[in-house]
Amino acid sequence: MNLHEYQGKEILNSFGVEIQRGMVATTPAEAVAAAKKLTEETGTGWHVIKAQVHAGGRGKGGGVKLAKSLEEVEQIAGQIIGMNLVTPQTSAEGKKVHQVLIAEDVYYPGASEPEEYYMSVLLNRGTGRNMIMYSTEGGMDIETVAEETPHLIFTEEIDPAVGLLGFQARRIAFNLRLSGQAFKQMTKFVSALYMAYSKSDSSLFEINPVLKTSDDRIIAVDAKVSIDDNALYRHKDYLAMRDLREENAIEVEAGEVGLNYVDLEGNVGCMVNGAGLAMATMDLIKQAGGEPANFLDVGGTADAERVEIAFNLILRDPNVKAILVNIFGGIVRCDRVAQGIVDAYKNIGTINVPIIVRLQGTNADIAKDLIDNSGLDVQSAIEFQEAADKVQMVLS
Ligand code: GDP
Ligand code: MN
């Protein structure tokens, strides 16, 4: 589950990570009230207005702006709230902005210039350990840094059973070329950040930029946080932060009925039982010259009701030009699945895209007869290749 920047910062703050303070607003009036309140507390009078959407690169798309007066806060908030924010990480249509974060300006000038660093905590699946990735080159695309100057990205591996050790936090501060007060603040920052990541069961905490202010405070200016879905049952407070408006509507609906659906770009919808077979089916579609429109694992019980729900989900995607059903009847009998498909088809009424059904396993031949004699616009196959050829045919 992904969170908004302001929610990620709330979590950071609860673990003692220093953050750029701010308040959320959904209208320009709320934005002004928030700015007034922040000014009373800190007194700089300058604020940044930051679009809250689940996408990075907001700065580049015009979703992060500095306001030097309350009039500017009102005007900029009015611009950003309701806009369709297009960033390098969104689709061409962009993402609708429902709320903004009004944050105190932390880039105030001083004796020395503020510095921006990059830092993230994530799981290294290869080693089964957590890892902190960090760089002196913060504030910009970390992907570009990785490509052009990979030696400027450091990693620190952490044994999840032991946790982050003191010398590791000091090594990070050292590699970021800090000294004195800033060095001390950075070790504190890193320890608290790792604690936040670990205790919240997250799979990612990305802070870009981490800021060193001119008076040597270390502050999280941005926060991209992903919490492991499988751990949400023990974090009801984080679960309440879920913003369904940011998620794919079909995926949300599938989740509600317990189906594993992932929306993809292509034109061939698929309905498969088992994640492994679903992956293989997606490969097959690609090989046949198509592109999968989704990943969908209907699980072990491919009965009429479930098949009907699955068809309806797939058909909500306007890009779908054909549907490939690929079911292996190991525990479930193929003829029962075939009957389910026929019943579901009749219940839905008209389906305007060709359907290819490949059933393999127990009673596959009976299932094929059932489909072939149903009088519906459904083509059957038993072999994988046969199904692929039929997909190719309906696409051409
Ligand atoms: P992103 O573009 O979605 O990653 O959003 P960020 O939260 O990282 O903000 C983008 C950029 O806005 C940062 O890299 C900063 O350069 C700038 N920014 C953020 N906060 C402030 C602030 O308080 N004052 C000023 N002047 N700039 C800021
Ligand atoms: Mn950022």
XYZ file of N, CA and C in Angstrom, residues 187-288:
306
model
N 23.413 10.758 12.088
C 23.371 9.417 12.679
C 22.029 9.201 13.385
N 21.543 10.240 14.029
C 20.232 10.164 14.695
C 19.129 9.951 13.669
N 19.220 10.725 12.586
C 18.221 10.686 11.522
C 18.144 9.272 10.940
N 19.308 8.711 10.615
C 19.363 7.394 9.985
C 18.790 6.322 10.924
N 19.153 6.391 12.201
C 18.664 5.390 13.164
C 17.148 5.458 13.296
N 16.623 6.672 13.386
C 15.177 6.826 13.532
C 14.462 6.395 12.250
N 15.057 6.710 11.106
C 14.465 6.319 9.824
C 14.408 4.795 9.706
N 15.491 4.144 10.077
C 15.497 2.677 9.994
C 14.450 2.082 10.938
N 14.319 2.671 12.110
C 13.310 2.203 13.073
C 11.911 2.350 12.481
N 11.648 3.473 11.838
C 10.335 3.722 11.226
C 10.035 2.668 10.160
N 11.025 2.396 9.330
C 10.872 1.411 8.251
C 10.560 0.030 8.843
N 11.361 -0.340 9.826
C 11.275 -1.686 10.365
C 9.995 -1.906 11.179
N 9.671 -0.949 12.050
C 8.521 -1.109 12.943
C 7.178 -0.954 12.213
N 7.190 -0.290 11.056
C 5.927 -0.108 10.334
C 5.717 -1.207 9.292
N 6.625 -2.175 9.240
C 6.534 -3.273 8.256
C 6.462 -2.735 6.833
N 7.308 -1.788 6.542
C 7.281 -1.187 5.212
C 8.210 -1.931 4.260
N 7.962 -1.771 2.976
C 8.886 -2.321 1.998
C 9.724 -1.206 1.379
N 9.329 0.034 1.628
C 10.116 1.165 1.113
C 9.875 2.434 1.917
N 10.956 3.095 2.251
C 10.934 4.479 2.742
C 11.945 5.221 1.891
N 11.500 6.091 1.019
C 12.438 6.842 0.187
C 12.323 8.325 0.519
N 13.440 8.893 0.971
C 13.451 10.307 1.352
C 14.374 11.038 0.383
N 13.773 11.791 -0.535
C 14.551 12.519 -1.528
C 13.897 13.868 -1.801
N 14.432 14.943 -1.256
C 15.706 15.036 -0.566
C 15.628 14.908 0.955
N 16.765 14.437 1.523
C 17.052 14.664 2.933
C 17.828 15.980 2.921
N 17.408 16.911 3.752
C 18.032 18.233 3.689
C 18.931 18.507 4.887
N 20.097 19.059 4.605
C 20.909 19.656 5.678
C 20.697 21.151 5.576
N 20.083 21.736 6.599
C 19.815 23.176 6.559
C 21.115 23.926 6.825
N 21.040 25.226 6.611
C 22.245 26.041 6.810
C 22.668 26.050 8.279
N 21.727 25.719 9.189
C 22.125 25.618 10.603
C 22.232 24.159 11.064
N 22.568 23.282 10.098
C 22.955 21.897 10.396
C 21.864 21.023 11.011
N 20.608 21.305 10.663
C 19.558 20.335 11.018
C 19.451 19.362 9.852
N 19.059 18.115 10.137
C 18.848 17.128 9.076
C 17.355 16.826 9.041
N 16.735 17.070 7.883
C 15.269 17.050 7.792
C 14.787 16.236 6.594
N 13.715 15.464 6.792
C 13.075 14.771 5.670
C 12.147 15.755 4.973
N 12.458 16.099 3.717
C 11.659 17.067 2.969
C 10.587 16.361 2.133
N 10.867 15.112 1.758
C 9.907 14.342 0.970
C 9.823 12.946 1.597
N 8.750 12.204 1.312
C 8.638 10.844 1.830
C 7.795 10.008 0.893
N 8.404 8.960 0.372
C 7.652 7.997 -0.433
C 7.659 6.693 0.355
N 6.475 6.255 0.768
C 6.399 5.105 1.665
C 5.462 4.048 1.105
N 5.927 2.800 1.157
C 5.097 1.650 0.792
C 5.058 0.699 1.964
N 3.852 0.368 2.409
C 3.730 -0.574 3.520
C 3.343 -1.939 2.957
N 3.963 -2.964 3.483
C 3.689 -4.326 3.032
C 2.213 -4.670 3.296
N 1.483 -4.971 2.227
C 0.052 -5.280 2.363
C -0.198 -6.413 3.357
N 0.711 -7.369 3.364
C 0.505 -8.539 4.221
C 0.665 -8.233 5.703
N 1.147 -7.044 6.020
C 1.335 -6.682 7.429
C 0.271 -5.698 7.900
N -0.608 -5.289 6.985
C -1.557 -4.230 7.338
C -2.535 -4.661 8.425
N -2.745 -5.971 8.547
C -3.686 -6.438 9.564
C -3.226 -6.047 10.967
N -1.927 -5.812 11.137
C -1.478 -5.408 12.465
C -1.120 -3.921 12.547
N -1.536 -3.172 11.516
C -1.349 -1.714 11.557
C -2.635 -1.041 11.102
N -3.687 -1.168 11.915
C -4.983 -0.618 11.525
C -4.910 0.892 11.301
N -4.040 1.564 12.057
C -3.912 3.021 11.899
C -3.335 3.384 10.535
N -2.438 2.562 10.022
C -1.892 2.836 8.688
C -2.907 2.450 7.617
N -3.621 1.367 7.858
C -4.634 0.930 6.897
C -5.659 2.042 6.665
N -5.952 2.786 7.739
C -6.916 3.892 7.636
C -6.390 5.011 6.737
N -5.095 5.010 6.435
C -4.514 6.054 5.575
C -4.697 5.739 4.095
N -5.228 4.564 3.796
C -5.356 4.163 2.404
C -6.238 5.151 1.633
N -5.772 5.592 0.468
C -6.544 6.506 -0.372
C -6.908 5.780 -1.664
N -8.143 5.258 -1.686
C -8.570 4.441 -2.825
C -8.631 5.235 -4.118
N -8.764 6.557 -4.016
C -8.818 7.393 -5.225
C -7.526 7.312 -6.023
N -6.437 6.949 -5.329
C -5.131 6.882 -5.982
C -4.888 5.526 -6.638
N -5.774 4.571 -6.351
C -5.522 3.219 -6.843
C -6.403 2.915 -8.047
N -5.994 1.896 -8.805
C -6.746 1.469 -9.974
C -8.104 0.906 -9.537
N -9.192 1.451 -10.107
C -10.541 1.100 -9.652
C -10.827 -0.396 -9.811
N -10.352 -0.978 -10.900
C -10.626 -2.404 -11.124
C -9.861 -3.251 -10.101
N -8.636 -2.851 -9.797
C -7.849 -3.590 -8.806
C -8.501 -3.525 -7.427
N -9.036 -2.360 -7.091
C -9.692 -2.205 -5.789
C -10.891 -3.140 -5.701
N -11.702 -3.149 -6.768
C -12.893 -3.995 -6.793
C -12.522 -5.484 -6.719
N -11.492 -5.861 -7.463
C -11.043 -7.255 -7.440
C -10.604 -7.652 -6.031
N -9.881 -6.742 -5.387
C -9.414 -7.013 -4.026
C -10.578 -7.253 -3.080
N -11.678 -6.501 -3.287
C -12.838 -6.639 -2.409
C -13.466 -8.025 -2.490
N -13.395 -8.658 -3.667
C -13.972 -9.994 -3.802
C -12.882 -11.073 -3.708
N -11.714 -10.682 -3.278
C -10.651 -11.653 -3.029
C -9.951 -12.171 -4.267
N -9.989 -11.394 -5.363
C -9.297 -11.814 -6.576
C -8.000 -11.043 -6.743
N -7.016 -11.745 -7.267
C -5.711 -11.152 -7.468
C -5.624 -10.600 -8.886
N -5.890 -9.310 -9.053
C -5.933 -8.684 -10.373
C -4.927 -7.552 -10.426
N -4.107 -7.536 -11.464
C -3.179 -6.426 -11.680
C -3.409 -5.872 -13.082
N -3.716 -4.597 -13.151
C -3.997 -3.950 -14.432
C -2.701 -3.747 -15.222
N -2.740 -4.079 -16.520
C -1.574 -3.878 -17.385
C -1.997 -3.110 -18.630
N -1.019 -2.804 -19.473
C -1.262 -1.901 -20.601
C -1.930 -2.544 -21.812
N -1.825 -3.876 -21.964
C -2.124 -4.539 -23.233
C -3.582 -4.693 -23.606
N -3.837 -5.601 -24.598
C -5.176 -5.732 -25.171
C -5.787 -7.133 -25.015
N -5.043 -8.073 -24.452
C -5.609 -9.409 -24.254
C -5.851 -9.655 -22.760
N -7.128 -9.750 -22.409
C -7.472 -10.024 -21.020
C -7.180 -11.478 -20.703
N -6.726 -11.787 -19.509
C -6.534 -13.196 -19.166
C -7.148 -13.561 -17.844
N -7.636 -14.789 -17.815
C -8.236 -15.359 -16.610
C -7.580 -16.717 -16.414
N -6.855 -16.865 -15.337
C -6.029 -18.047 -15.155
C -6.130 -18.512 -13.702
N -5.970 -19.823 -13.480
C -5.895 -20.249 -12.078
C -4.455 -20.568 -11.699
N -3.963 -19.883 -10.717
C -2.593 -20.057 -10.255
C -1.693 -18.968 -10.791
N -0.855 -18.408 -9.915
C -0.007 -17.280 -10.304
C 1.041 -17.707 -11.328
N 1.580 -18.913 -11.174
C 2.624 -19.368 -12.096
C 2.079 -19.526 -13.502
N 0.901 -20.155 -13.595
C 0.285 -20.340 -14.909
C -0.106 -18.991 -15.504
N -0.502 -18.068 -14.626
C -0.865 -16.727 -15.103
C 0.342 -16.043 -15.737
N 1.509 -16.202 -15.128
C 2.730 -15.610 -15.686
C 3.049 -16.255 -17.032
N 2.953 -17.598 -17.071
C 3.253 -18.314 -18.316
C 2.279 -17.880 -19.414
N 1.030 -17.660 -19.035
C 0.017 -17.254 -20.002
C 0.337 -15.878 -20.576
N 0.818 -15.002 -19.718
C 1.191 -13.674 -20.190
C 2.345 -13.764 -21.203
N 3.294 -14.659 -20.930
C 4.391 -14.885 -21.890
C 3.840 -15.374 -23.225
N 2.899 -16.306 -23.113
C 2.307 -16.903 -24.298
C 1.616 -15.849 -25.158
N 0.911 -14.957 -24.497
C 0.215 -13.891 -25.215
C 1.213 -13.007 -25.951
N 2.298 -12.698 -25.278
C 3.331 -11.854 -25.904
C 3.924 -12.552 -27.120
N 4.171 -13.857 -26.946
C 4.749 -14.616 -28.041
C 3.825 -14.624 -29.256
N 2.515 -14.600 -28.977
C 1.541 -14.621 -30.068
C 1.329 -13.230 -30.658
